[in-house]
Amino acid sequence: MDFSKGMKKEKGENMKVIMIGSHLRTTGGITRVVKNYLQSDLDKKVNLEYFPTYFGSNHLINILYFFIRFIVLYFKLNISNVKYDVAHIHMSYKGSFYRKKIIINSLKKKNIPILLHMHGSQFKDFYNQSSKKQQKEITNTLNKVDIILALGKEWKDYYQSICKSQVFSLDNAVFLKETSNDEEKIYITTMGVLSNRKGTYDLITAAAKLKGNIDSKYKFLLAGDGEVENVKKRINDLKLNDLFIVPGWISNEEKVQEIYRKSVIYVLPSYNEGMPMSILEAMSFGLPIVSTNVGSIPSVIKNEENGILIKPGDIQDLKNAIEQILNNQQMKESMGKNNINKIKVHYNIYESIEKLVKIYSNLSKQVH
């Protein structure tokens, strides 16, 4: 049964939901998803409590923070006897999996319905590189939850292949944005973690090939955390400082939106992904996308309709895709319009939370 269909619209204001994830100070896709839920008034549709268990600092602080938060949760469940209709847990891989495994076991003992929202772009690698014993542990943990939410059909099919829990697809979603043609579009932008996995160094190499072949007004803007100093060194070694802007992580939302509005293309040449929030954000600003055919990206980006997809690591195709869009004004405009419409119809945050509330309601009824 698909919980997101065939139901009358239901507010569920009295439903008590505990949502468990990272502290909102942290960077990354999970935090962006949670913030979007909170900003779209999910907490007015259900009685929502957000409960962070990961602080996003050094390893020792993260362990201490989790320990303290777990004790708080234990007291809520066992001493104060707080009752929850649904627990909505955001999980990635590695440390995130092992932390959430402990929480899942505690919630299961209290017979609280569990919705596990999977985000880990490297979960397949995490599973495949684990021992047989660890793989069994992972599968057993996934089997303890009532529903798994996957980011797109590709990830839904994967989780169904390794566990027996019900798996539904719920795409990430963003807010519609006001766009303007008044801004000069000069940035070829990527945002997030700067690393080899994200294809950052491939993009630098592709930019070296483009130098002198594109208008000098265009700048590659790499905004994010991760290997910032290594990235700057690579750019300097290739004598490309005049072509790049590397501002580090930008936490100011107005500044982020200003960058998107001044961007001409959004590029994410990753080697693995879930459903990247940064791509959806860029689409909401009407940007053509150049990305790779990994994770759920091919379900969002269709070649020459709203972007161009390449194979991970194909630097020549990456260079050609950027050049093709820059040199074709009609393509740029068409892709931009298609992306705004796609966000409006398929990846609208308000539609997404309506589906989520229905899933909460059905899950709570099913288990209770």
Coordinates of C-alpha atoms in Angstrom, one line a residue:
M1 CA 0.0 0.0 0.0
D2 CA 1.3 3.5 -0.9
F3 CA 0.7 5.7 2.1
S4 CA 1.1 8.9 0.1
K5 CA -1.9 8.2 -2.1
G6 CA -5.6 7.6 -1.9
M7 CA -6.2 9.5 1.4
K8 CA -8.3 12.5 2.2
K9 CA -6.2 15.5 3.2
E10 CA -5.5 15.2 6.9
K11 CA -3.9 17.8 9.1
G12 CA -2.9 15.6 12.1
E13 CA -2.2 18.6 14.4
N14 CA -2.5 16.3 17.5
M15 CA -0.1 13.7 16.2
K16 CA 3.1 13.8 18.3
V17 CA 6.2 13.3 16.1
I18 CA 9.8 13.2 17.2
M19 CA 12.2 13.9 14.4
I20 CA 15.8 12.9 15.0
G21 CA 18.8 14.2 13.0
S22 CA 21.8 16.5 13.2
H23 CA 22.1 19.7 15.1
L24 CA 21.0 22.6 12.8
R25 CA 24.4 24.2 13.1
T26 CA 25.8 21.5 10.9
T27 CA 26.2 21.8 7.1
G28 CA 25.1 19.4 4.5
G29 CA 22.0 17.9 2.8
I30 CA 20.3 16.4 5.8
T31 CA 20.3 19.8 7.7
R32 CA 19.0 21.5 4.6
V33 CA 16.1 19.0 4.3
V34 CA 15.2 19.4 8.0
K35 CA 15.4 23.2 7.8
N36 CA 13.1 23.2 4.8
Y37 CA 10.6 21.0 6.7
L38 CA 10.7 23.4 9.7
Q39 CA 10.4 26.6 7.5
S40 CA 7.5 25.1 5.6
D41 CA 5.4 24.8 8.9
L42 CA 5.5 21.1 9.3
D43 CA 5.4 21.8 13.0
K44 CA 2.0 23.4 12.5
K45 CA 0.6 20.3 10.9
V46 CA 1.8 17.9 13.5
N47 CA 3.0 18.3 17.1
L48 CA 6.7 18.1 16.1
E49 CA 9.7 17.9 18.4
Y50 CA 13.1 18.1 16.7
F51 CA 15.7 16.1 18.6
P52 CA 19.4 16.4 17.4
T53 CA 21.9 13.7 18.3
Y54 CA 24.9 14.8 16.2
F55 CA 26.8 18.1 16.8
G56 CA 29.1 18.2 13.8
S57 CA 32.3 19.0 15.7
N58 CA 35.4 16.9 16.4
H59 CA 35.1 13.2 17.1
L60 CA 35.3 13.4 20.9
I61 CA 32.7 16.2 21.2
N62 CA 30.4 14.2 18.8
I63 CA 30.6 11.1 21.0
L64 CA 30.0 13.1 24.2
Y65 CA 27.1 15.0 22.6
F66 CA 25.4 11.8 21.4
F67 CA 25.9 10.2 24.8
I68 CA 24.2 13.1 26.6
R69 CA 21.4 13.3 24.0
F70 CA 20.8 9.6 24.3
I71 CA 20.5 9.8 28.0
V72 CA 17.9 12.7 27.6
L73 CA 16.0 10.5 25.1
Y74 CA 16.1 7.5 27.5
F75 CA 14.6 9.6 30.3
K76 CA 11.9 11.0 28.0
L77 CA 10.9 7.5 27.0
N78 CA 11.4 5.5 30.2
I79 CA 11.1 8.0 33.1
S80 CA 8.9 10.7 31.9
N81 CA 7.0 8.2 29.7
V82 CA 6.6 10.7 26.8
K83 CA 4.4 9.1 24.1
Y84 CA 5.2 9.6 20.5
D85 CA 2.9 8.6 17.6
V86 CA 5.9 8.5 15.1
A87 CA 9.7 8.7 15.2
H88 CA 11.1 10.2 12.0
I89 CA 14.9 9.4 11.9
H90 CA 17.3 10.9 9.4
M91 CA 20.2 8.5 8.7
S92 CA 23.3 8.6 6.6
Y93 CA 26.0 5.9 6.8
K94 CA 29.0 4.9 9.0
G95 CA 28.8 6.8 12.3
S96 CA 25.3 8.0 11.5
F97 CA 24.2 4.4 11.1
Y98 CA 25.6 3.1 14.4
R99 CA 24.3 6.1 16.3
K100 CA 20.8 5.6 14.9
K101 CA 20.9 1.9 15.4
I102 CA 21.1 2.5 19.2
I103 CA 18.2 4.9 19.0
I104 CA 16.1 2.5 16.8
N105 CA 16.6 -0.3 19.4
S106 CA 15.4 2.0 22.2
L107 CA 12.3 3.2 20.2
K108 CA 11.4 -0.3 19.2
K109 CA 11.3 -1.4 22.9
K110 CA 8.6 1.3 23.4
N111 CA 6.6 0.2 20.4
I112 CA 7.0 3.6 18.7
P113 CA 6.4 3.5 14.9
I114 CA 9.7 4.3 13.1
L115 CA 10.1 6.1 9.8
L116 CA 13.7 5.9 8.7
H117 CA 14.7 8.6 6.2
M118 CA 17.8 7.5 4.3
H119 CA 20.2 10.2 3.0
G120 CA 23.6 8.5 2.6
S121 CA 25.0 8.9 -0.8
Q122 CA 27.7 6.4 0.1
F123 CA 25.5 3.9 1.8
K124 CA 26.0 1.3 -1.0
D125 CA 29.8 1.5 -0.5
F126 CA 29.4 1.4 3.3
Y127 CA 27.3 -1.8 3.0
N128 CA 29.5 -3.5 0.3
Q129 CA 32.7 -2.7 2.2
S130 CA 31.4 -4.1 5.4
S131 CA 32.0 -7.7 6.6
K132 CA 29.3 -10.3 6.3
K133 CA 28.6 -10.0 10.0
Q134 CA 28.3 -6.2 9.7
Q135 CA 26.1 -6.5 6.6
K136 CA 23.7 -8.8 8.6
E137 CA 23.7 -6.2 11.4
I138 CA 22.8 -3.4 8.9
T139 CA 20.0 -5.5 7.4
N140 CA 18.7 -6.5 10.8
T141 CA 18.6 -2.8 11.8
L142 CA 16.8 -1.8 8.6
N143 CA 14.3 -4.6 9.2
K144 CA 13.4 -3.2 12.6
V145 CA 11.9 0.0 11.2
D146 CA 8.3 0.2 9.9
I147 CA 9.0 2.3 6.8
I148 CA 12.1 3.4 5.0
L149 CA 12.0 6.6 3.0
A150 CA 14.3 6.6 0.0
L151 CA 15.4 9.4 -2.2
G152 CA 14.0 8.4 -5.6
K153 CA 13.2 5.1 -7.3
E154 CA 16.9 4.1 -7.7
W155 CA 17.5 4.1 -4.0
K156 CA 14.1 2.6 -3.2
D157 CA 15.0 -0.4 -5.4
Y158 CA 18.4 -0.7 -3.6
Y159 CA 17.0 -0.7 -0.1
Q160 CA 14.3 -3.3 -1.1
S161 CA 17.2 -5.5 -2.2
I162 CA 18.9 -5.6 1.2
C163 CA 16.0 -5.5 3.7
K164 CA 12.3 -6.5 4.2
S165 CA 10.9 -3.3 5.6
Q166 CA 8.4 -1.3 3.5
V167 CA 10.3 1.2 1.3
F168 CA 8.7 4.3 -0.2
S169 CA 10.2 7.0 -2.4
L170 CA 9.9 10.6 -1.1
D171 CA 11.9 13.1 -3.2
N172 CA 13.7 15.9 -1.6
A173 CA 12.0 19.2 -2.1
V174 CA 12.6 23.0 -2.0
F175 CA 10.9 26.3 -2.0
L176 CA 9.9 28.1 -5.2
K177 CA 12.1 31.1 -5.7
E178 CA 11.6 34.5 -7.3
T179 CA 13.9 34.8 -10.3
S180 CA 15.0 37.9 -12.2
N181 CA 16.8 38.5 -15.4
D182 CA 18.2 41.8 -14.1
E183 CA 21.3 40.1 -12.6
E184 CA 24.4 39.5 -14.7
K185 CA 24.9 35.8 -14.8
I186 CA 28.7 35.2 -14.4
Y187 CA 29.2 32.2 -12.0
I188 CA 29.6 28.6 -12.9
T189 CA 28.7 27.4 -9.5
T190 CA 29.0 24.3 -7.2
M191 CA 28.1 24.3 -3.5
G192 CA 28.7 21.7 -0.8
V193 CA 31.7 19.6 0.2
L194 CA 34.8 20.2 -1.9
S195 CA 36.4 16.8 -2.4
N196 CA 37.4 14.2 -4.9
R197 CA 34.1 12.3 -4.4
K198 CA 32.2 15.4 -5.4
G199 CA 34.3 15.8 -8.5
T200 CA 35.8 19.1 -7.4
Y201 CA 39.2 18.3 -8.9
D202 CA 37.6 17.1 -12.2
L203 CA 35.9 20.5 -12.4
I204 CA 39.2 22.3 -11.9
T205 CA 40.8 20.2 -14.7
A206 CA 37.8 20.9 -17.0
A207 CA 38.1 24.6 -16.2
A208 CA 41.7 24.5 -17.3
K209 CA 40.6 23.1 -20.7
L210 CA 38.0 25.9 -21.0
K211 CA 40.3 28.7 -20.2
G212 CA 40.6 31.0 -23.2
N213 CA 37.6 29.3 -24.9
I214 CA 34.9 30.9 -22.9
D215 CA 34.1 34.6 -22.1
S216 CA 36.5 35.9 -19.5
K217 CA 33.5 37.3 -17.5
Y218 CA 32.7 33.8 -16.3
K219 CA 34.1 32.6 -13.0
F220 CA 34.0 29.2 -11.4
L221 CA 32.6 29.6 -7.9
L222 CA 33.3 26.7 -5.6
A223 CA 31.5 27.4 -2.3
G224 CA 31.7 24.8 0.5
D225 CA 33.7 23.2 3.2
G226 CA 35.9 20.1 3.0
E227 CA 39.3 20.2 1.2
V228 CA 39.3 23.9 0.7
E229 CA 43.1 24.5 1.1
N230 CA 43.9 21.5 -1.2
V231 CA 41.5 22.9 -3.8
K232 CA 43.1 26.3 -3.6
K233 CA 46.5 24.8 -4.0
R234 CA 45.4 22.8 -7.1
I235 CA 44.0 26.0 -8.7
N236 CA 47.2 27.8 -7.9
D237 CA 49.4 25.0 -9.3
L238 CA 47.4 25.1 -12.6
K239 CA 47.7 29.0 -12.6
L240 CA 43.9 29.3 -12.7
N241 CA 43.5 31.9 -9.9
D242 CA 41.9 34.4 -12.3
L243 CA 39.2 31.8 -13.2
F244 CA 38.1 30.7 -9.7
I245 CA 36.5 32.1 -6.6
V246 CA 36.7 29.8 -3.5
P247 CA 34.9 31.6 -0.6
G248 CA 34.7 28.5 1.7
W249 CA 31.4 27.6 3.3
I250 CA 28.7 30.3 3.1
S251 CA 26.2 30.2 6.0
N252 CA 24.4 33.5 5.1
E253 CA 21.3 32.4 3.3
E254 CA 20.9 35.8 1.5
K255 CA 24.5 35.5 0.2
V256 CA 23.8 31.9 -1.0
Q257 CA 20.7 33.1 -2.9
E258 CA 22.6 36.0 -4.4
I259 CA 25.2 33.5 -5.8
Y260 CA 22.5 31.4 -7.3
R261 CA 20.9 34.5 -8.9
K262 CA 24.2 35.5 -10.4
S263 CA 25.0 31.9 -11.7
V264 CA 24.7 30.8 -15.3
I265 CA 25.1 27.0 -14.7
Y266 CA 25.2 24.8 -11.7
V267 CA 27.7 21.9 -11.8
L268 CA 27.9 18.9 -9.6
P269 CA 30.2 16.2 -11.1
S270 CA 29.9 13.7 -8.2
Y271 CA 30.9 10.1 -8.1
N272 CA 28.0 9.1 -5.9
E273 CA 24.9 10.9 -4.6
G274 CA 21.4 10.5 -3.1
M275 CA 19.2 13.3 -4.4
P276 CA 21.3 16.4 -3.9
M277 CA 19.6 19.4 -2.3
S278 CA 22.0 21.7 -4.1
I279 CA 20.8 20.6 -7.5
L280 CA 17.1 21.2 -6.5
E281 CA 18.0 24.6 -5.1
A282 CA 19.8 25.5 -8.3
M283 CA 16.8 24.3 -10.4
S284 CA 14.5 26.5 -8.3
F285 CA 16.5 29.5 -9.5
G286 CA 16.2 28.4 -13.1
L287 CA 19.7 27.2 -13.6
P288 CA 20.7 24.6 -16.2
I289 CA 22.4 21.7 -14.5
V290 CA 25.6 19.8 -15.4
S291 CA 25.9 16.6 -13.3
T292 CA 26.7 12.9 -13.3
N293 CA 24.4 9.9 -13.9
V294 CA 24.6 8.6 -10.3
G295 CA 22.1 8.0 -7.5
S296 CA 18.7 9.6 -8.1
I297 CA 20.1 12.5 -10.3
P298 CA 19.0 10.9 -13.6
S299 CA 15.4 10.9 -12.2
V300 CA 15.7 14.7 -11.8
I301 CA 17.9 15.7 -14.8
K302 CA 17.0 14.7 -18.3
N303 CA 19.7 15.2 -21.0
E304 CA 19.2 18.5 -22.9
E305 CA 15.8 19.0 -21.3
N306 CA 16.9 20.7 -18.1
G307 CA 20.6 19.9 -18.0
I308 CA 23.3 17.6 -19.2
L309 CA 24.4 14.3 -17.6
I310 CA 27.9 12.8 -17.9
K311 CA 29.7 9.8 -16.5
P312 CA 31.7 10.4 -13.3
G313 CA 35.3 11.2 -14.1
D314 CA 34.7 12.1 -17.8
I315 CA 36.5 15.4 -17.8
Q316 CA 36.2 16.0 -21.5
D317 CA 32.5 15.5 -21.5
L318 CA 32.3 17.8 -18.4
K319 CA 34.2 20.5 -20.3
N320 CA 32.0 20.0 -23.4
A321 CA 28.7 20.2 -21.4
I322 CA 29.6 23.5 -19.8
E323 CA 30.8 24.9 -23.1
Q324 CA 27.7 23.7 -24.9
I325 CA 25.3 25.4 -22.5
L326 CA 27.3 28.7 -22.3
N327 CA 27.3 29.0 -26.1
N328 CA 23.6 28.3 -26.6
Q329 CA 21.4 31.1 -25.2
Q330 CA 18.2 29.3 -26.3
M331 CA 19.3 26.1 -24.5
K332 CA 20.1 28.1 -21.3
E333 CA 16.7 29.7 -21.3
S334 CA 14.8 26.6 -22.1
M335 CA 16.6 24.5 -19.5
G336 CA 16.0 27.3 -16.9
K337 CA 12.3 27.4 -17.6
N338 CA 12.0 23.7 -17.5
N339 CA 13.7 23.5 -14.1
I340 CA 11.5 26.2 -12.5
N341 CA 8.4 24.3 -13.8
K342 CA 9.8 20.9 -12.6
I343 CA 10.3 22.3 -9.0
K344 CA 6.8 23.7 -9.0
V345 CA 5.2 20.4 -10.1
H346 CA 7.5 17.7 -8.7
Y347 CA 9.8 19.0 -6.0
N348 CA 7.6 21.6 -4.2
I349 CA 8.3 21.6 -0.4
Y350 CA 4.6 22.2 0.4
E351 CA 3.5 19.2 -1.6
S352 CA 6.2 17.1 0.0
I353 CA 5.1 17.8 3.6
E354 CA 1.5 17.0 2.7
K355 CA 2.7 13.6 1.6
L356 CA 4.9 13.3 4.8
V357 CA 1.9 14.1 7.1
K358 CA -0.2 11.4 5.4
I359 CA 2.6 8.9 5.8
Y360 CA 2.9 9.8 9.6
S361 CA -0.9 9.4 10.0
N362 CA -1.1 6.0 8.2
L363 CA 2.0 4.7 10.0
S364 CA 0.6 5.7 13.4
K365 CA -2.7 4.0 12.6
Q366 CA -1.1 0.9 11.3
V367 CA 1.1 0.3 14.3
H368 CA -1.4 1.3 16.9

